[in-house]
Short mmCIF file of C-alpha atoms and ligand atoms in Angstrom, two decimals:
data_model
loop_
_atom_site.label_atom_id
_atom_site.label_comp_id
_atom_site.label_asym_id
_atom_site.label_seq_id
_atom_site.Cartn_x
_atom_site.Cartn_y
_atom_site.Cartn_z
CA MET A 1 -7.49 -11.79 -16.76
CA LYS A 2 -4.20 -13.17 -15.56
CA LEU A 3 -0.86 -12.07 -17.03
CA ASP A 4 1.53 -14.68 -18.32
CA LEU A 5 4.09 -14.27 -15.52
CA THR A 6 5.93 -16.85 -13.46
CA PHE A 7 5.71 -16.73 -9.69
CA ASP A 8 9.30 -15.45 -9.51
CA GLU A 9 8.48 -12.73 -12.04
CA ILE A 10 5.54 -11.60 -9.94
CA LEU A 11 7.69 -11.54 -6.82
CA THR A 12 10.42 -9.50 -8.48
CA THR A 13 8.30 -7.05 -10.48
CA THR A 14 5.55 -6.05 -8.07
CA ARG A 15 6.50 -2.40 -7.69
CA ALA A 16 5.15 0.63 -5.93
CA VAL A 17 3.20 1.94 -8.93
CA ARG A 18 2.30 5.61 -8.92
CA LYS A 19 2.71 7.35 -12.30
CA ARG A 20 1.60 4.26 -14.17
CA LEU A 21 -1.74 3.82 -12.44
CA ASP A 22 -4.50 4.13 -15.03
CA THR A 23 -7.13 6.24 -13.31
CA THR A 24 -9.33 6.28 -16.43
CA ARG A 25 -10.11 2.57 -16.27
CA ALA A 26 -12.70 1.25 -13.85
CA VAL A 27 -11.76 -1.60 -11.55
CA PRO A 28 -14.65 -4.03 -11.04
CA ARG A 29 -15.37 -4.93 -7.44
CA SER A 30 -15.22 -8.59 -8.49
CA VAL A 31 -11.51 -8.20 -9.32
CA ILE A 32 -10.74 -6.64 -5.94
CA GLU A 33 -12.72 -9.35 -4.19
CA GLU A 34 -10.89 -12.06 -6.12
CA CYS A 35 -7.53 -10.59 -5.07
CA LEU A 36 -8.66 -10.27 -1.47
CA GLU A 37 -9.94 -13.85 -1.48
CA LEU A 38 -6.41 -14.94 -2.39
CA ALA A 39 -4.81 -12.54 0.08
CA LEU A 40 -6.84 -13.83 2.99
CA GLN A 41 -5.12 -17.19 2.65
CA ALA A 42 -2.10 -15.54 4.30
CA PRO A 43 -1.14 -16.66 7.78
CA ASN A 44 -2.39 -14.76 10.80
CA GLY A 45 -1.88 -15.28 14.52
CA SER A 46 -4.09 -18.09 15.90
CA ASN A 47 -6.04 -17.86 12.65
CA ARG A 48 -8.20 -15.19 14.24
CA ASN A 49 -9.15 -13.49 10.96
CA ASP A 50 -10.09 -10.40 12.90
CA TRP A 51 -8.81 -8.07 10.24
CA ARG A 52 -11.12 -5.71 8.38
CA TRP A 53 -10.73 -4.45 4.82
CA ILE A 54 -12.37 -1.27 3.57
CA VAL A 55 -12.47 -0.56 -0.15
CA VAL A 56 -13.45 2.97 -1.07
CA ASP A 57 -14.73 3.26 -4.63
CA ASP A 58 -17.30 6.01 -4.20
CA PRO A 59 -15.78 8.92 -6.20
CA ALA A 60 -16.80 11.55 -3.62
CA MET A 61 -15.21 9.57 -0.80
CA VAL A 62 -12.11 8.90 -2.92
CA ARG A 63 -11.71 12.68 -3.29
CA LYS A 64 -12.03 13.16 0.46
CA LEU A 65 -9.36 10.53 1.04
CA ALA A 66 -7.19 12.24 -1.57
CA ASP A 67 -7.51 15.45 0.46
CA GLU A 68 -6.31 13.60 3.54
CA TYR A 69 -3.40 12.12 1.58
CA ARG A 70 -2.39 15.59 0.44
CA ALA A 71 -2.64 16.89 3.97
CA ALA A 72 -0.51 13.99 5.20
CA MET A 73 2.10 14.74 2.53
CA GLY A 74 2.19 18.37 3.56
CA VAL A 75 0.96 19.51 0.17
CA LEU A 76 -0.70 22.89 0.49
CA SER A 77 -4.02 23.65 -1.19
CA SER A 78 -2.05 25.77 -3.68
CA GLY A 79 -0.27 22.61 -4.78
CA ALA A 80 2.98 23.88 -3.30
CA VAL A 81 5.13 21.39 -1.48
CA PRO A 82 6.76 22.53 1.73
CA SER A 83 10.29 21.34 2.29
CA VAL A 84 9.89 17.98 3.99
CA ARG A 85 12.62 15.40 4.32
CA TYR A 86 11.21 11.99 3.33
CA LEU A 87 14.25 10.20 2.06
CA SER A 88 16.73 7.90 3.67
CA GLY A 89 19.70 8.44 1.34
CA SER A 90 20.05 4.75 0.54
CA ASP A 91 18.22 4.19 -2.76
CA PRO A 92 20.27 5.57 -5.69
CA ARG A 93 17.02 6.57 -7.46
CA GLU A 94 15.65 8.63 -4.60
CA ASP A 95 15.07 11.77 -6.66
CA LYS A 96 12.77 9.72 -8.90
CA LEU A 97 11.03 8.28 -5.86
CA LEU A 98 10.18 11.72 -4.53
CA GLU A 99 8.97 12.92 -7.93
CA SER A 100 6.84 9.80 -8.23
CA ALA A 101 5.47 10.21 -4.70
CA PHE A 102 4.25 13.69 -5.54
CA ALA A 103 2.96 12.61 -8.98
CA LEU A 104 0.67 10.21 -7.17
CA VAL A 105 -0.88 13.08 -5.29
CA GLU A 106 -2.09 14.53 -8.60
CA LYS A 107 -3.83 11.29 -9.52
CA LEU A 108 -5.50 10.37 -6.29
CA ASP A 109 -8.73 12.30 -6.84
CA THR A 110 -9.71 9.98 -9.69
CA MET A 111 -8.37 6.71 -8.31
CA PRO A 112 -10.81 3.87 -9.12
CA ALA A 113 -10.45 2.39 -5.64
CA ILE A 114 -8.50 2.74 -2.41
CA LEU A 115 -8.02 -0.10 0.04
CA ILE A 116 -7.55 0.52 3.76
CA PRO A 117 -6.76 -2.64 5.72
CA LEU A 118 -7.42 -2.54 9.46
CA MET A 119 -5.87 -4.62 12.18
CA PRO A 120 -7.66 -5.00 15.49
CA GLY A 121 -6.37 -3.06 18.48
CA ARG A 122 -3.85 -0.27 18.90
CA VAL A 123 -0.08 -0.65 19.03
CA GLU A 124 0.45 2.32 21.35
CA GLY A 125 1.91 1.13 24.64
CA LYS A 126 1.94 -2.53 23.54
CA SER A 127 4.85 -4.90 24.18
CA VAL A 128 7.13 -5.91 21.31
CA VAL A 129 5.56 -9.37 21.38
CA ASP A 130 2.08 -7.95 20.98
CA GLN A 131 3.15 -5.53 18.27
CA ALA A 132 4.95 -8.26 16.32
CA SER A 133 1.85 -10.40 16.47
CA MET A 134 -0.40 -7.54 15.35
CA TRP A 135 1.66 -6.40 12.36
CA GLY A 136 2.67 -9.96 11.54
CA SER A 137 -0.96 -10.98 11.31
CA ILE A 138 -1.74 -8.63 8.47
CA VAL A 139 1.38 -7.72 6.53
CA GLN A 140 1.50 -10.97 4.59
CA ALA A 141 -2.12 -10.66 3.53
CA VAL A 142 -1.56 -7.11 2.33
CA TRP A 143 1.49 -8.11 0.30
CA SER A 144 -0.39 -11.09 -1.12
CA PHE A 145 -3.10 -8.68 -2.19
CA MET A 146 -0.50 -6.58 -4.03
CA LEU A 147 0.93 -9.68 -5.71
CA ALA A 148 -2.54 -10.79 -6.76
CA LEU A 149 -3.20 -7.35 -8.24
CA ARG A 150 0.06 -7.53 -10.17
CA SER A 151 -0.78 -10.97 -11.53
CA ARG A 152 -3.97 -9.49 -13.00
CA GLY A 153 -2.51 -6.33 -14.51
CA LEU A 154 -3.29 -3.99 -11.63
CA GLY A 155 -1.01 -2.12 -9.27
CA SER A 156 -0.88 -0.32 -5.96
CA ILE A 157 1.44 1.39 -3.51
CA TRP A 158 1.94 0.59 0.10
CA ALA A 159 1.53 4.04 1.64
CA THR A 160 1.83 4.72 5.34
CA VAL A 161 2.11 8.51 5.17
CA THR A 162 -1.67 8.63 5.73
CA SER A 163 -1.23 7.36 9.27
CA ARG A 164 -0.47 11.02 10.03
CA ARG A 165 -4.16 11.59 9.30
CA GLU A 166 -5.43 8.38 10.81
CA LYS A 167 -7.96 10.13 13.03
CA GLU A 168 -9.45 12.19 10.18
CA ILE A 169 -9.65 9.13 7.91
CA ALA A 170 -11.27 7.11 10.69
CA GLU A 171 -13.90 9.82 11.08
CA LEU A 172 -14.59 9.87 7.35
CA LEU A 173 -15.04 6.11 7.14
CA GLY A 174 -16.66 5.51 10.51
CA ILE A 175 -13.74 3.42 11.80
CA PRO A 176 -13.68 3.09 15.62
CA LEU A 177 -10.22 4.59 16.16
CA ASP A 178 -9.66 3.05 19.58
CA GLU A 179 -10.47 -0.46 18.28
CA TYR A 180 -8.62 -0.63 14.95
CA THR A 181 -5.29 0.53 13.51
CA GLN A 182 -5.04 1.55 9.85
CA VAL A 183 -2.28 -0.56 8.32
CA GLY A 184 -1.83 1.69 5.30
CA PHE A 185 -3.45 3.24 2.28
CA PHE A 186 -3.48 1.36 -1.00
CA PRO A 187 -4.64 3.04 -4.22
CA VAL A 188 -5.81 0.38 -6.68
CA ALA A 189 -5.91 0.72 -10.47
CA TYR A 190 -4.98 -1.09 -13.65
CA THR A 191 -1.42 -0.31 -14.64
CA ILE A 192 -0.45 1.50 -17.82
CA GLY A 193 1.38 -1.34 -19.53
CA THR A 194 2.29 -4.46 -17.61
CA ASP A 195 6.05 -4.55 -18.06
CA PHE A 196 7.78 -3.80 -14.75
CA LYS A 197 11.41 -4.29 -13.81
CA ARG A 198 13.29 -5.70 -10.87
CA ALA A 199 14.06 -3.08 -8.24
CA TRP A 200 17.36 -1.94 -6.81
CA ARG A 201 17.99 -3.61 -3.46
CA LYS A 202 21.11 -4.09 -1.38
CA PRO A 203 22.63 -7.39 -2.43
CA VAL A 204 22.08 -10.42 -0.23
CA SER A 205 25.84 -10.55 0.43
CA GLU A 206 25.60 -7.18 2.21
CA VAL A 207 22.71 -8.02 4.47
CA LEU A 208 23.03 -11.73 5.19
CA THR A 209 25.15 -13.29 7.91
CA TYR A 210 25.16 -16.85 9.19
CA ASN A 211 25.11 -17.95 12.79
CA GLY A 212 25.26 -14.46 14.26
CA PHE A 213 24.97 -10.75 13.59
C1 FMN B 301 5.83 0.18 4.94
C2 FMN B 301 5.90 0.98 3.65
C3 FMN B 301 5.47 2.30 3.66
C4 FMN B 301 5.47 3.05 2.48
N1 FMN B 301 4.93 4.33 2.49
C5 FMN B 301 4.84 5.00 1.35
C6 FMN B 301 4.17 6.26 1.31
O1 FMN B 301 3.64 6.73 2.31
N2 FMN B 301 4.09 6.91 0.13
C7 FMN B 301 4.62 6.39 -1.01
O2 FMN B 301 4.52 7.02 -2.07
N3 FMN B 301 5.25 5.19 -1.03
C8 FMN B 301 5.37 4.48 0.14
N4 FMN B 301 5.96 3.24 0.13
C9 FMN B 301 6.50 2.68 -1.12
C10 FMN B 301 8.03 2.66 -1.08
O3 FMN B 301 8.52 3.97 -1.27
C11 FMN B 301 8.55 1.71 -2.16
O4 FMN B 301 8.11 0.40 -1.86
C12 FMN B 301 10.06 1.75 -2.26
O5 FMN B 301 10.47 3.00 -2.75
C13 FMN B 301 10.62 0.68 -3.18
O6 FMN B 301 10.00 0.75 -4.45
P1 FMN B 301 9.40 -0.59 -5.07
O7 FMN B 301 8.34 -1.09 -4.10
O8 FMN B 301 8.79 -0.16 -6.38
O9 FMN B 301 10.51 -1.53 -5.25
C14 FMN B 301 5.96 2.48 1.28
C15 FMN B 301 6.39 1.14 1.28
C16 FMN B 301 6.33 0.39 2.45
C17 FMN B 301 6.72 -1.07 2.40
#
């Protein structure tokens, strides 16, 4: 079911949802497929469509991926968190971000679904032109997927920390590591409530210049 939100509201309120993911509510495959159908309308270089999308909704495999996420975060099996510096110092709500990032770890074992988009090829050793084309051919589709989720009352997080465990995740899911790059790790669930706010961002006046740097 679609929420009554304008396009601008969807653009400004699609957040990285962690604490408010409802892991008790099943997500039908049909909903994920509907969102992906929309997402795949995104542009991609030469319209090659050579992306791959893996949705993990088998509870045992979700738990294995959760283990990899924990390992990537540096969370020990005791639940203790080693001192790791994740933050950039720019967002005024960074303490909340870190708390939220670790709260997600607690929920991952029971996540209804996890999406792992794959782009063809490896970026290692590639020219900037090639890398721009590779990332640029999938990022829009992934963001469209997140917007489509939001429009239907679901949420996700764009997580790249799992790339630290790319090899282990590839082994788990049978991904040929030398042929595909994992773009990220996207838990998918209905959100607890559907009211989300605009985020803090640097104002346009601070980051925009005309006709030069
Ligand atoms: C490329 C990228 C990588 C990210 N990696 C992670 C991650 O590994 N773990 C995580 O919890 N959040 C991750 N995030 C979510 C960001 O922390 C989040 O988007 C940011 O704090 C702003 O919050 P908002 O999206 O709710 O406005 C990532 C976001 C992007 C775009």
